[in-house]
Amino acid sequence: VIVFSAFVFNLINGFFVGYELGFISGNEFDLTPNFIIGSFVFAIGMYINRSSDNKLISLRSESTGYQIPRGGMFKYVSCPNLFGEIIEWFGFAIILWNLSALSFALWTAYNLIPRALNHHQWYKNNFSNYPSKRKAVFPFLFLLAPVLPFSATNLFLCLKSANVFKPSEAWINIDPPSP
């Protein structure tokens, strides 16, 4: 079911992005600020993603057991590869500057953030010496709720239903501030 859902999502999204590029936006190429900035953001995300994946692969080749990844963006987050992928697709959305690409970037983030939270919790549960200041996916960000209340609420409900954590361990305050 999960693989089929992912296939259908990517098929539909690919169609919308392709349709918008091929038939709505036209085939003109301009070196616009969106293209330059988006390409830079995409390249940064790709670098973070690839270097983090390479670090994880090297850990597997060095040992048969699980280890705490260190170095690079692992100094700040548990899943820098997922962080890098999110950055890549937001760079893609900046390049194309259309609703289809933004939709893809957002849904990619909504898919990868719960995975990162799950991995982060696994590390914390399995390593007593896991770095306490390391975040799950976004460095230096300690709380999503004030910034994205609707999205954070949906994320909280998704994680709660997936039993990623118990309600007593909730880290997102979804209640509005009292007047």
PDB file of C-alpha atoms in Angstrom:
ATOM      1  CA  VAL A   1       0.000   0.000   0.000  1.00  0.00           C
ATOM      2  CA  ILE A   2       2.784   2.458   0.911  1.00  0.00           C
ATOM      3  CA  VAL A   3       4.791   1.789  -2.254  1.00  0.00           C
ATOM      4  CA  PHE A   4       1.666   2.038  -4.413  1.00  0.00           C
ATOM      5  CA  SER A   5       0.646   5.306  -2.705  1.00  0.00           C
ATOM      6  CA  ALA A   6       4.129   6.745  -3.261  1.00  0.00           C
ATOM      7  CA  PHE A   7       4.049   5.671  -6.904  1.00  0.00           C
ATOM      8  CA  VAL A   8       0.636   7.270  -7.493  1.00  0.00           C
ATOM      9  CA  PHE A   9       1.649  10.467  -5.683  1.00  0.00           C
ATOM     10  CA  ASN A  10       4.832  10.831  -7.758  1.00  0.00           C
ATOM     11  CA  LEU A  11       2.962  10.002 -10.972  1.00  0.00           C
ATOM     12  CA  ILE A  12       0.330  12.679 -10.309  1.00  0.00           C
ATOM     13  CA  ASN A  13       2.831  15.244  -9.068  1.00  0.00           C
ATOM     14  CA  GLY A  14       5.167  14.576 -12.003  1.00  0.00           C
ATOM     15  CA  PHE A  15       2.252  15.096 -14.369  1.00  0.00           C
ATOM     16  CA  PHE A  16       1.309  18.442 -12.770  1.00  0.00           C
ATOM     17  CA  VAL A  17       4.884  19.764 -12.718  1.00  0.00           C
ATOM     18  CA  GLY A  18       5.481  18.568 -16.301  1.00  0.00           C
ATOM     19  CA  TYR A  19       2.162  19.945 -17.540  1.00  0.00           C
ATOM     20  CA  GLU A  20       2.798  23.311 -15.944  1.00  0.00           C
ATOM     21  CA  LEU A  21       6.329  23.475 -17.367  1.00  0.00           C
ATOM     22  CA  GLY A  22       5.415  22.236 -20.827  1.00  0.00           C
ATOM     23  CA  PHE A  23       2.056  23.830 -21.489  1.00  0.00           C
ATOM     24  CA  ILE A  24       1.406  26.660 -19.049  1.00  0.00           C
ATOM     25  CA  SER A  25       4.806  28.251 -18.382  1.00  0.00           C
ATOM     26  CA  GLY A  26       6.160  27.797 -21.885  1.00  0.00           C
ATOM     27  CA  ASN A  27       9.559  26.562 -22.967  1.00  0.00           C
ATOM     28  CA  GLU A  28      11.493  29.783 -22.521  1.00  0.00           C
ATOM     29  CA  PHE A  29      14.627  29.786 -20.409  1.00  0.00           C
ATOM     30  CA  ASP A  30      15.565  32.967 -18.605  1.00  0.00           C
ATOM     31  CA  LEU A  31      18.395  33.483 -16.155  1.00  0.00           C
ATOM     32  CA  THR A  32      16.097  35.030 -13.575  1.00  0.00           C
ATOM     33  CA  PRO A  33      16.815  35.697  -9.889  1.00  0.00           C
ATOM     34  CA  ASN A  34      14.500  32.757  -9.100  1.00  0.00           C
ATOM     35  CA  PHE A  35      16.642  30.452 -11.212  1.00  0.00           C
ATOM     36  CA  ILE A  36      19.935  31.677  -9.723  1.00  0.00           C
ATOM     37  CA  ILE A  37      18.768  31.638  -6.087  1.00  0.00           C
ATOM     38  CA  GLY A  38      16.850  28.375  -6.502  1.00  0.00           C
ATOM     39  CA  SER A  39      19.840  26.674  -8.131  1.00  0.00           C
ATOM     40  CA  PHE A  40      22.067  27.803  -5.266  1.00  0.00           C
ATOM     41  CA  VAL A  41      19.568  26.544  -2.660  1.00  0.00           C
ATOM     42  CA  PHE A  42      19.182  23.261  -4.564  1.00  0.00           C
ATOM     43  CA  ALA A  43      22.974  22.790  -4.732  1.00  0.00           C
ATOM     44  CA  ILE A  44      23.355  23.427  -0.992  1.00  0.00           C
ATOM     45  CA  GLY A  45      20.596  20.909  -0.249  1.00  0.00           C
ATOM     46  CA  MET A  46      22.162  18.352  -2.582  1.00  0.00           C
ATOM     47  CA  TYR A  47      25.560  18.783  -0.934  1.00  0.00           C
ATOM     48  CA  ILE A  48      24.081  18.309   2.557  1.00  0.00           C
ATOM     49  CA  ASN A  49      22.044  15.302   1.403  1.00  0.00           C
ATOM     50  CA  ARG A  50      24.908  13.554  -0.434  1.00  0.00           C
ATOM     51  CA  SER A  51      27.602  14.201   2.175  1.00  0.00           C
ATOM     52  CA  SER A  52      25.280  12.989   4.946  1.00  0.00           C
ATOM     53  CA  ASP A  53      24.338   9.858   2.999  1.00  0.00           C
ATOM     54  CA  ASN A  54      28.029   9.164   2.373  1.00  0.00           C
ATOM     55  CA  LYS A  55      28.733   9.516   6.098  1.00  0.00           C
ATOM     56  CA  LEU A  56      25.969   7.019   6.929  1.00  0.00           C
ATOM     57  CA  ILE A  57      27.273   4.588   4.298  1.00  0.00           C
ATOM     58  CA  SER A  58      30.797   4.850   5.711  1.00  0.00           C
ATOM     59  CA  LEU A  59      29.487   4.023   9.200  1.00  0.00           C
ATOM     60  CA  ARG A  60      28.024   0.784   7.864  1.00  0.00           C
ATOM     61  CA  SER A  61      31.286  -0.201   6.222  1.00  0.00           C
ATOM     62  CA  GLU A  62      33.297   0.531   9.389  1.00  0.00           C
ATOM     63  CA  SER A  63      31.238  -1.577  11.772  1.00  0.00           C
ATOM     64  CA  THR A  64      28.469  -4.133  12.032  1.00  0.00           C
ATOM     65  CA  GLY A  65      26.637  -2.388  14.892  1.00  0.00           C
ATOM     66  CA  TYR A  66      24.741   0.866  15.091  1.00  0.00           C
ATOM     67  CA  GLN A  67      26.724   4.011  15.798  1.00  0.00           C
ATOM     68  CA  ILE A  68      25.980   7.652  16.447  1.00  0.00           C
ATOM     69  CA  PRO A  69      26.855   9.580  13.262  1.00  0.00           C
ATOM     70  CA  ARG A  70      29.151  12.546  13.893  1.00  0.00           C
ATOM     71  CA  GLY A  71      30.580  15.381  11.858  1.00  0.00           C
ATOM     72  CA  GLY A  72      29.143  17.634   9.190  1.00  0.00           C
ATOM     73  CA  MET A  73      25.495  18.487   9.722  1.00  0.00           C
ATOM     74  CA  PHE A  74      25.221  15.540  12.138  1.00  0.00           C
ATOM     75  CA  LYS A  75      26.616  17.987  14.698  1.00  0.00           C
ATOM     76  CA  TYR A  76      23.248  19.783  14.582  1.00  0.00           C
ATOM     77  CA  VAL A  77      20.583  17.298  13.418  1.00  0.00           C
ATOM     78  CA  SER A  78      19.899  13.568  13.516  1.00  0.00           C
ATOM     79  CA  CYS A  79      18.817  13.370   9.874  1.00  0.00           C
ATOM     80  CA  PRO A  80      20.765  15.891   7.797  1.00  0.00           C
ATOM     81  CA  ASN A  81      20.198  13.779   4.687  1.00  0.00           C
ATOM     82  CA  LEU A  82      16.449  14.408   5.019  1.00  0.00           C
ATOM     83  CA  PHE A  83      17.086  18.075   5.849  1.00  0.00           C
ATOM     84  CA  GLY A  84      19.181  18.347   2.669  1.00  0.00           C
ATOM     85  CA  GLU A  85      16.454  16.737   0.573  1.00  0.00           C
ATOM     86  CA  ILE A  86      13.868  19.175   1.912  1.00  0.00           C
ATOM     87  CA  ILE A  87      16.194  22.070   1.028  1.00  0.00           C
ATOM     88  CA  GLU A  88      16.729  20.611  -2.462  1.00  0.00           C
ATOM     89  CA  TRP A  89      13.026  20.533  -3.258  1.00  0.00           C
ATOM     90  CA  PHE A  90      12.440  24.032  -1.917  1.00  0.00           C
ATOM     91  CA  GLY A  91      15.269  25.151  -4.219  1.00  0.00           C
ATOM     92  CA  PHE A  92      13.453  23.379  -7.068  1.00  0.00           C
ATOM     93  CA  ALA A  93      10.256  25.242  -6.119  1.00  0.00           C
ATOM     94  CA  ILE A  94      12.133  28.560  -6.168  1.00  0.00           C
ATOM     95  CA  ILE A  95      13.567  27.764  -9.629  1.00  0.00           C
ATOM     96  CA  LEU A  96      10.192  26.916 -11.165  1.00  0.00           C
ATOM     97  CA  TRP A  97       8.187  29.383  -9.071  1.00  0.00           C
ATOM     98  CA  ASN A  98       4.895  27.613  -9.582  1.00  0.00           C
ATOM     99  CA  LEU A  99       2.251  25.943  -7.457  1.00  0.00           C
ATOM    100  CA  SER A 100       3.068  22.400  -8.605  1.00  0.00           C
ATOM    101  CA  ALA A 101       6.709  22.627  -7.528  1.00  0.00           C
ATOM    102  CA  LEU A 102       5.762  24.270  -4.226  1.00  0.00           C
ATOM    103  CA  SER A 103       3.231  21.499  -3.618  1.00  0.00           C
ATOM    104  CA  PHE A 104       5.929  18.889  -4.233  1.00  0.00           C
ATOM    105  CA  ALA A 105       8.336  20.639  -1.833  1.00  0.00           C
ATOM    106  CA  LEU A 106       5.705  20.872   0.893  1.00  0.00           C
ATOM    107  CA  TRP A 107       4.565  17.267   0.565  1.00  0.00           C
ATOM    108  CA  THR A 108       8.177  16.114   0.562  1.00  0.00           C
ATOM    109  CA  ALA A 109       8.711  18.003   3.825  1.00  0.00           C
ATOM    110  CA  TYR A 110       5.475  16.595   5.294  1.00  0.00           C
ATOM    111  CA  ASN A 111       6.680  13.103   4.380  1.00  0.00           C
ATOM    112  CA  LEU A 112      10.266  13.460   5.632  1.00  0.00           C
ATOM    113  CA  ILE A 113       9.726  15.391   8.879  1.00  0.00           C
ATOM    114  CA  PRO A 114       7.843  12.527  10.609  1.00  0.00           C
ATOM    115  CA  ARG A 115      10.555  10.093   9.444  1.00  0.00           C
ATOM    116  CA  ALA A 116      13.239  12.365  10.899  1.00  0.00           C
ATOM    117  CA  LEU A 117      11.355  12.669  14.180  1.00  0.00           C
ATOM    118  CA  ASN A 118      11.050   8.889  14.320  1.00  0.00           C
ATOM    119  CA  HIS A 119      14.791   8.387  13.655  1.00  0.00           C
ATOM    120  CA  HIS A 120      15.673  11.060  16.204  1.00  0.00           C
ATOM    121  CA  GLN A 121      13.575   9.342  18.867  1.00  0.00           C
ATOM    122  CA  TRP A 122      15.121   5.968  17.997  1.00  0.00           C
ATOM    123  CA  TYR A 123      18.619   7.377  18.490  1.00  0.00           C
ATOM    124  CA  LYS A 124      17.624   8.907  21.821  1.00  0.00           C
ATOM    125  CA  ASN A 125      16.057   5.631  22.974  1.00  0.00           C
ATOM    126  CA  ASN A 126      19.016   3.464  21.930  1.00  0.00           C
ATOM    127  CA  PHE A 127      22.029   5.620  22.852  1.00  0.00           C
ATOM    128  CA  SER A 128      22.336   7.003  26.366  1.00  0.00           C
ATOM    129  CA  ASN A 129      25.159   9.286  25.203  1.00  0.00           C
ATOM    130  CA  TYR A 130      23.223  10.746  22.266  1.00  0.00           C
ATOM    131  CA  PRO A 131      23.926  14.503  21.926  1.00  0.00           C
ATOM    132  CA  SER A 132      21.143  16.265  23.829  1.00  0.00           C
ATOM    133  CA  LYS A 133      21.261  19.476  21.764  1.00  0.00           C
ATOM    134  CA  ARG A 134      20.938  17.712  18.416  1.00  0.00           C
ATOM    135  CA  LYS A 135      17.625  18.419  16.670  1.00  0.00           C
ATOM    136  CA  ALA A 136      15.653  15.965  14.557  1.00  0.00           C
ATOM    137  CA  VAL A 137      15.761  17.649  11.148  1.00  0.00           C
ATOM    138  CA  PHE A 138      15.944  21.459  11.344  1.00  0.00           C
ATOM    139  CA  PRO A 139      19.048  22.901  13.023  1.00  0.00           C
ATOM    140  CA  PHE A 140      18.527  25.646  15.592  1.00  0.00           C
ATOM    141  CA  LEU A 141      14.739  25.256  15.444  1.00  0.00           C
ATOM    142  CA  PHE A 142      13.296  24.186  18.743  1.00  0.00           C
ATOM    143  CA  LEU A 143       9.563  24.415  18.112  1.00  0.00           C
ATOM    144  CA  LEU A 144       7.455  24.297  14.948  1.00  0.00           C
ATOM    145  CA  ALA A 145       4.085  25.218  16.451  1.00  0.00           C
ATOM    146  CA  PRO A 146       4.436  29.042  16.664  1.00  0.00           C
ATOM    147  CA  VAL A 147       5.742  29.239  13.098  1.00  0.00           C
ATOM    148  CA  LEU A 148       3.415  26.762  11.367  1.00  0.00           C
ATOM    149  CA  PRO A 149       0.430  26.160  13.641  1.00  0.00           C
ATOM    150  CA  PHE A 150      -1.726  24.309  11.111  1.00  0.00           C
ATOM    151  CA  SER A 151       1.111  22.147   9.813  1.00  0.00           C
ATOM    152  CA  ALA A 152       2.512  21.459  13.277  1.00  0.00           C
ATOM    153  CA  THR A 153      -0.923  20.433  14.500  1.00  0.00           C
ATOM    154  CA  ASN A 154      -1.337  18.033  11.582  1.00  0.00           C
ATOM    155  CA  LEU A 155       2.159  16.686  12.164  1.00  0.00           C
ATOM    156  CA  PHE A 156       1.408  16.158  15.858  1.00  0.00           C
ATOM    157  CA  LEU A 157      -1.807  14.292  15.065  1.00  0.00           C
ATOM    158  CA  CYS A 158      -0.026  12.174  12.445  1.00  0.00           C
ATOM    159  CA  LEU A 159       2.750  11.247  14.868  1.00  0.00           C
ATOM    160  CA  LYS A 160       0.299  10.559  17.658  1.00  0.00           C
ATOM    161  CA  SER A 161      -1.743   8.203  15.454  1.00  0.00           C
ATOM    162  CA  ALA A 162       1.445   6.452  14.285  1.00  0.00           C
ATOM    163  CA  ASN A 163       2.460   5.866  17.939  1.00  0.00           C
ATOM    164  CA  VAL A 164       5.778   7.638  17.419  1.00  0.00           C
ATOM    165  CA  PHE A 165       5.425   9.010  20.935  1.00  0.00           C
ATOM    166  CA  LYS A 166       2.913   8.893  23.739  1.00  0.00           C
ATOM    167  CA  PRO A 167       0.665  11.927  24.289  1.00  0.00           C
ATOM    168  CA  SER A 168       2.413  12.571  27.616  1.00  0.00           C
ATOM    169  CA  GLU A 169       5.661  12.997  25.693  1.00  0.00           C
ATOM    170  CA  ALA A 170       4.204  15.536  23.274  1.00  0.00           C
ATOM    171  CA  TRP A 171       6.735  18.171  22.309  1.00  0.00           C
ATOM    172  CA  ILE A 172       4.404  20.381  20.305  1.00  0.00           C
ATOM    173  CA  ASN A 173       2.059  22.738  22.080  1.00  0.00           C
ATOM    174  CA  ILE A 174      -0.986  22.811  19.827  1.00  0.00           C
ATOM    175  CA  ASP A 175      -3.146  24.852  22.180  1.00  0.00           C
ATOM    176  CA  PRO A 176      -3.424  28.516  21.248  1.00  0.00           C
ATOM    177  CA  PRO A 177      -1.878  30.909  23.774  1.00  0.00           C
ATOM    178  CA  SER A 178      -4.288  32.072  26.441  1.00  0.00           C
ATOM    179  CA  PRO A 179      -5.335  35.739  26.237  1.00  0.00           C
TER     180      PRO A 179
END
